[in-house]
Amino acid sequence: SANRNSGTYSAQLGASITPEPISDSALYQTVTIPSTATVANLYFYYWAATADTIANDWQEAQVQDASGVKLAQIMKICSNTQKWTLGSYNLLAYKGQTIRIYFNTHQNGNNNLTYMFLDDVRLYVQVSAAQVTLNPTSLTFTSQVVGTTSSSQAVTVTNNQSAAVTGLTVGTSGD
């Protein structure tokens, strides 16, 4: 059926029967993009229908801050495709932030119906893992007479990825 892309349900925004209201029909989800994200992509399917122009009615998607202030316009259309279309947006610029993914249909009440269905909305996030870990993470040396050698201390370096790690450096700090 035209009202769902997959599964059992979809969300409808806007009125599909007359009289057309003067209103906005919206839904949003608040998400936090991890500060360690290396990939953060939004994907959604929409099915748009209208008999109007973008000067009067529209279907849209936005990125908003947690208070609802628009940060980015993902999509603003007045489309009558009446077929499922994939939308996507890169959210990596918002890593470490809590944002809203906001969908809306605006209708001006002139009976040129504008609405859309949403389905399969998903956020794909990949976070970075430390390439290497050290155990212990630091060493403490006791006071030593100049020109003598201290006892040795071991540090285990673990590579947490399948690729070879290069460019490791060792540093010292303290007195």
PDB file of C-alpha atoms in Angstrom:
ATOM      1  CA  SER A   1       0.000   0.000   0.000  1.00  0.00           C
ATOM      2  CA  ALA A   2       1.135   3.574  -0.634  1.00  0.00           C
ATOM      3  CA  ASN A   3       0.906   4.504   3.032  1.00  0.00           C
ATOM      4  CA  ARG A   4       3.850   2.404   4.209  1.00  0.00           C
ATOM      5  CA  ASN A   5       7.274   1.635   2.806  1.00  0.00           C
ATOM      6  CA  SER A   6       7.894  -1.486   4.876  1.00  0.00           C
ATOM      7  CA  GLY A   7       6.558  -3.057   8.013  1.00  0.00           C
ATOM      8  CA  THR A   8       3.050  -2.465   9.307  1.00  0.00           C
ATOM      9  CA  TYR A   9       2.812   1.262  10.041  1.00  0.00           C
ATOM     10  CA  SER A  10       3.975   4.670   8.894  1.00  0.00           C
ATOM     11  CA  ALA A  11       3.311   8.217  10.146  1.00  0.00           C
ATOM     12  CA  GLN A  12       1.086  10.607   8.220  1.00  0.00           C
ATOM     13  CA  LEU A  13       1.692  14.348   8.487  1.00  0.00           C
ATOM     14  CA  GLY A  14      -0.926  16.715   7.066  1.00  0.00           C
ATOM     15  CA  ALA A  15      -4.547  16.176   6.088  1.00  0.00           C
ATOM     16  CA  SER A  16      -5.446  14.014   3.110  1.00  0.00           C
ATOM     17  CA  ILE A  17      -9.175  14.896   3.101  1.00  0.00           C
ATOM     18  CA  THR A  18     -10.947  18.249   2.812  1.00  0.00           C
ATOM     19  CA  PRO A  19     -11.386  20.707   4.301  1.00  0.00           C
ATOM     20  CA  GLU A  20      -7.662  21.423   4.491  1.00  0.00           C
ATOM     21  CA  PRO A  21      -6.771  22.915   7.870  1.00  0.00           C
ATOM     22  CA  ILE A  22      -4.588  25.963   8.394  1.00  0.00           C
ATOM     23  CA  SER A  23      -1.949  24.167  10.397  1.00  0.00           C
ATOM     24  CA  ASP A  24       1.367  22.445  10.751  1.00  0.00           C
ATOM     25  CA  SER A  25       1.469  18.719  11.410  1.00  0.00           C
ATOM     26  CA  ALA A  26       4.801  17.750  12.956  1.00  0.00           C
ATOM     27  CA  LEU A  27       6.691  15.081  14.809  1.00  0.00           C
ATOM     28  CA  TYR A  28      10.228  14.956  16.133  1.00  0.00           C
ATOM     29  CA  GLN A  29      12.661  12.716  17.959  1.00  0.00           C
ATOM     30  CA  THR A  30      15.405  13.990  20.251  1.00  0.00           C
ATOM     31  CA  VAL A  31      18.753  12.196  19.900  1.00  0.00           C
ATOM     32  CA  THR A  32      22.296  12.696  21.166  1.00  0.00           C
ATOM     33  CA  ILE A  33      25.112  12.210  18.674  1.00  0.00           C
ATOM     34  CA  PRO A  34      28.092  10.740  20.583  1.00  0.00           C
ATOM     35  CA  SER A  35      31.181  12.950  20.722  1.00  0.00           C
ATOM     36  CA  THR A  36      33.225   9.963  19.516  1.00  0.00           C
ATOM     37  CA  ALA A  37      31.083   9.498  16.389  1.00  0.00           C
ATOM     38  CA  THR A  38      32.953   8.981  13.140  1.00  0.00           C
ATOM     39  CA  VAL A  39      29.729   8.440  11.147  1.00  0.00           C
ATOM     40  CA  ALA A  40      26.269   9.845  11.905  1.00  0.00           C
ATOM     41  CA  ASN A  41      23.779   9.526   9.054  1.00  0.00           C
ATOM     42  CA  LEU A  42      20.026  10.009   9.096  1.00  0.00           C
ATOM     43  CA  TYR A  43      17.930   7.992   6.629  1.00  0.00           C
ATOM     44  CA  PHE A  44      14.170   8.213   6.088  1.00  0.00           C
ATOM     45  CA  TYR A  45      11.574   7.392   3.469  1.00  0.00           C
ATOM     46  CA  TYR A  46       8.817   9.852   2.609  1.00  0.00           C
ATOM     47  CA  TRP A  47       5.778   9.631   0.314  1.00  0.00           C
ATOM     48  CA  ALA A  48       4.684  13.158  -0.659  1.00  0.00           C
ATOM     49  CA  ALA A  49       1.356  14.354  -2.060  1.00  0.00           C
ATOM     50  CA  THR A  50       0.095  17.874  -2.807  1.00  0.00           C
ATOM     51  CA  ALA A  51      -2.048  19.925  -5.140  1.00  0.00           C
ATOM     52  CA  ASP A  52      -0.427  23.206  -4.054  1.00  0.00           C
ATOM     53  CA  THR A  53       2.793  25.204  -4.511  1.00  0.00           C
ATOM     54  CA  ILE A  54       5.673  25.730  -2.101  1.00  0.00           C
ATOM     55  CA  ALA A  55       4.619  29.357  -1.617  1.00  0.00           C
ATOM     56  CA  ASN A  56       1.601  28.044   0.304  1.00  0.00           C
ATOM     57  CA  ASP A  57       2.208  24.477   1.519  1.00  0.00           C
ATOM     58  CA  TRP A  58       5.245  22.249   2.049  1.00  0.00           C
ATOM     59  CA  GLN A  59       6.696  19.042   3.412  1.00  0.00           C
ATOM     60  CA  GLU A  60       9.933  19.393   5.357  1.00  0.00           C
ATOM     61  CA  ALA A  61      12.625  17.889   7.545  1.00  0.00           C
ATOM     62  CA  GLN A  62      14.977  19.850   9.822  1.00  0.00           C
ATOM     63  CA  VAL A  63      17.714  19.455  12.374  1.00  0.00           C
ATOM     64  CA  GLN A  64      16.837  21.496  15.454  1.00  0.00           C
ATOM     65  CA  ASP A  65      18.577  22.109  18.752  1.00  0.00           C
ATOM     66  CA  ALA A  66      17.030  20.603  21.893  1.00  0.00           C
ATOM     67  CA  SER A  67      14.811  23.711  22.271  1.00  0.00           C
ATOM     68  CA  GLY A  68      13.400  23.533  18.732  1.00  0.00           C
ATOM     69  CA  VAL A  69      15.551  26.210  17.068  1.00  0.00           C
ATOM     70  CA  LYS A  70      16.321  25.254  13.438  1.00  0.00           C
ATOM     71  CA  LEU A  71      19.980  24.391  12.863  1.00  0.00           C
ATOM     72  CA  ALA A  72      19.673  22.959   9.337  1.00  0.00           C
ATOM     73  CA  GLN A  73      17.010  22.502   6.681  1.00  0.00           C
ATOM     74  CA  ILE A  74      17.296  18.887   5.478  1.00  0.00           C
ATOM     75  CA  MET A  75      14.400  19.069   3.054  1.00  0.00           C
ATOM     76  CA  LYS A  76      11.707  21.610   2.173  1.00  0.00           C
ATOM     77  CA  ILE A  77       9.593  20.591  -0.802  1.00  0.00           C
ATOM     78  CA  CYS A  78       6.098  20.833  -2.197  1.00  0.00           C
ATOM     79  CA  SER A  79       6.084  17.526  -4.001  1.00  0.00           C
ATOM     80  CA  ASN A  80       3.404  15.337  -5.519  1.00  0.00           C
ATOM     81  CA  THR A  81       5.555  12.304  -6.377  1.00  0.00           C
ATOM     82  CA  GLN A  82       3.226   9.912  -4.532  1.00  0.00           C
ATOM     83  CA  LYS A  83       6.010   7.334  -4.341  1.00  0.00           C
ATOM     84  CA  TRP A  84       8.447   6.343  -1.634  1.00  0.00           C
ATOM     85  CA  THR A  85      11.631   8.409  -1.803  1.00  0.00           C
ATOM     86  CA  LEU A  86      14.767   7.967   0.300  1.00  0.00           C
ATOM     87  CA  GLY A  87      16.010  11.046   2.133  1.00  0.00           C
ATOM     88  CA  SER A  88      19.322  11.242   3.965  1.00  0.00           C
ATOM     89  CA  TYR A  89      21.452  13.743   5.851  1.00  0.00           C
ATOM     90  CA  ASN A  90      24.923  13.691   7.416  1.00  0.00           C
ATOM     91  CA  LEU A  91      24.648  14.621  11.122  1.00  0.00           C
ATOM     92  CA  LEU A  92      28.365  14.382  11.966  1.00  0.00           C
ATOM     93  CA  ALA A  93      28.559  18.169  12.424  1.00  0.00           C
ATOM     94  CA  TYR A  94      26.384  17.707  15.534  1.00  0.00           C
ATOM     95  CA  LYS A  95      28.567  15.180  17.370  1.00  0.00           C
ATOM     96  CA  GLY A  96      28.548  15.729  21.112  1.00  0.00           C
ATOM     97  CA  GLN A  97      25.174  17.528  20.860  1.00  0.00           C
ATOM     98  CA  THR A  98      21.569  16.699  21.637  1.00  0.00           C
ATOM     99  CA  ILE A  99      19.413  17.536  18.629  1.00  0.00           C
ATOM    100  CA  ARG A 100      15.910  17.039  17.301  1.00  0.00           C
ATOM    101  CA  ILE A 101      15.113  15.347  14.014  1.00  0.00           C
ATOM    102  CA  TYR A 102      11.964  17.257  13.013  1.00  0.00           C
ATOM    103  CA  PHE A 103       9.446  16.471  10.257  1.00  0.00           C
ATOM    104  CA  ASN A 104       6.585  18.810   9.332  1.00  0.00           C
ATOM    105  CA  THR A 105       3.851  19.379   6.787  1.00  0.00           C
ATOM    106  CA  HIS A 106       2.459  22.926   6.479  1.00  0.00           C
ATOM    107  CA  GLN A 107      -1.037  23.558   5.102  1.00  0.00           C
ATOM    108  CA  ASN A 108      -2.537  27.020   4.513  1.00  0.00           C
ATOM    109  CA  GLY A 109      -6.217  26.030   4.445  1.00  0.00           C
ATOM    110  CA  ASN A 110      -6.996  26.709   0.781  1.00  0.00           C
ATOM    111  CA  ASN A 111      -8.117  23.079   0.154  1.00  0.00           C
ATOM    112  CA  ASN A 112      -5.133  22.153  -2.030  1.00  0.00           C
ATOM    113  CA  LEU A 113      -4.245  19.223   0.204  1.00  0.00           C
ATOM    114  CA  THR A 114      -0.609  18.687   1.192  1.00  0.00           C
ATOM    115  CA  TYR A 115       0.522  15.692   3.223  1.00  0.00           C
ATOM    116  CA  MET A 116       3.240  13.064   3.478  1.00  0.00           C
ATOM    117  CA  PHE A 117       3.865   9.675   4.988  1.00  0.00           C
ATOM    118  CA  LEU A 118       7.132   8.867   6.813  1.00  0.00           C
ATOM    119  CA  ASP A 119       8.557   5.403   7.270  1.00  0.00           C
ATOM    120  CA  ASP A 120      11.791   3.607   8.100  1.00  0.00           C
ATOM    121  CA  VAL A 121      13.402   6.576   9.855  1.00  0.00           C
ATOM    122  CA  ARG A 122      16.786   5.487  11.178  1.00  0.00           C
ATOM    123  CA  LEU A 123      19.982   6.970  12.483  1.00  0.00           C
ATOM    124  CA  TYR A 124      23.204   5.116  11.698  1.00  0.00           C
ATOM    125  CA  VAL A 125      26.027   6.057  14.096  1.00  0.00           C
ATOM    126  CA  GLN A 126      29.508   4.612  14.239  1.00  0.00           C
ATOM    127  CA  VAL A 127      31.865   5.578  17.054  1.00  0.00           C
ATOM    128  CA  SER A 128      35.618   5.382  17.136  1.00  0.00           C
ATOM    129  CA  ALA A 129      37.312   2.979  19.467  1.00  0.00           C
ATOM    130  CA  ALA A 130      40.777   3.650  20.747  1.00  0.00           C
ATOM    131  CA  GLN A 131      43.277   2.373  18.183  1.00  0.00           C
ATOM    132  CA  VAL A 132      45.608   1.285  20.951  1.00  0.00           C
ATOM    133  CA  THR A 133      45.302   0.888  24.691  1.00  0.00           C
ATOM    134  CA  LEU A 134      48.068   0.983  27.273  1.00  0.00           C
ATOM    135  CA  ASN A 135      48.204  -0.992  30.523  1.00  0.00           C
ATOM    136  CA  PRO A 136      49.120   0.629  32.801  1.00  0.00           C
ATOM    137  CA  THR A 137      48.386   4.062  31.359  1.00  0.00           C
ATOM    138  CA  SER A 138      51.229   5.720  33.282  1.00  0.00           C
ATOM    139  CA  LEU A 139      54.412   4.791  35.137  1.00  0.00           C
ATOM    140  CA  THR A 140      55.917   6.284  38.290  1.00  0.00           C
ATOM    141  CA  PHE A 141      59.659   6.191  38.850  1.00  0.00           C
ATOM    142  CA  THR A 142      61.292   6.726  42.237  1.00  0.00           C
ATOM    143  CA  SER A 143      64.124   9.177  42.794  1.00  0.00           C
ATOM    144  CA  GLN A 144      67.295   8.020  41.087  1.00  0.00           C
ATOM    145  CA  VAL A 145      70.941   9.043  41.453  1.00  0.00           C
ATOM    146  CA  VAL A 146      72.210  10.733  38.301  1.00  0.00           C
ATOM    147  CA  GLY A 147      74.014   8.324  35.983  1.00  0.00           C
ATOM    148  CA  THR A 148      72.372   5.166  37.394  1.00  0.00           C
ATOM    149  CA  THR A 149      69.717   2.943  35.856  1.00  0.00           C
ATOM    150  CA  SER A 150      66.338   2.407  37.471  1.00  0.00           C
ATOM    151  CA  SER A 151      64.590  -0.941  37.560  1.00  0.00           C
ATOM    152  CA  SER A 152      62.522  -1.686  34.463  1.00  0.00           C
ATOM    153  CA  GLN A 153      58.742  -1.345  34.272  1.00  0.00           C
ATOM    154  CA  ALA A 154      56.563  -2.932  31.616  1.00  0.00           C
ATOM    155  CA  VAL A 155      53.727  -1.396  29.596  1.00  0.00           C
ATOM    156  CA  THR A 156      51.491  -3.557  27.415  1.00  0.00           C
ATOM    157  CA  VAL A 157      50.404  -1.917  24.150  1.00  0.00           C
ATOM    158  CA  THR A 158      47.287  -3.519  22.630  1.00  0.00           C
ATOM    159  CA  ASN A 159      46.259  -2.871  19.030  1.00  0.00           C
ATOM    160  CA  ASN A 160      42.409  -2.722  18.932  1.00  0.00           C
ATOM    161  CA  GLN A 161      42.043  -2.770  15.157  1.00  0.00           C
ATOM    162  CA  SER A 162      42.881  -5.108  12.300  1.00  0.00           C
ATOM    163  CA  ALA A 163      45.306  -2.672  10.611  1.00  0.00           C
ATOM    164  CA  ALA A 164      48.874  -2.164  11.759  1.00  0.00           C
ATOM    165  CA  VAL A 165      49.467   0.772  14.078  1.00  0.00           C
ATOM    166  CA  THR A 166      52.327   3.076  13.104  1.00  0.00           C
ATOM    167  CA  GLY A 167      53.743   6.294  14.437  1.00  0.00           C
ATOM    168  CA  LEU A 168      53.663   5.506  18.163  1.00  0.00           C
ATOM    169  CA  THR A 169      55.761   7.842  20.277  1.00  0.00           C
ATOM    170  CA  VAL A 170      56.784   7.708  23.933  1.00  0.00           C
ATOM    171  CA  GLY A 171      56.948  10.825  26.036  1.00  0.00           C
ATOM    172  CA  THR A 172      57.907  11.785  29.559  1.00  0.00           C
ATOM    173  CA  SER A 173      56.697  14.440  31.950  1.00  0.00           C
ATOM    174  CA  GLY A 174      57.448  15.472  35.501  1.00  0.00           C
ATOM    175  CA  ASP A 175      60.510  16.586  37.426  1.00  0.00           C
TER     176      ASP A 175
END
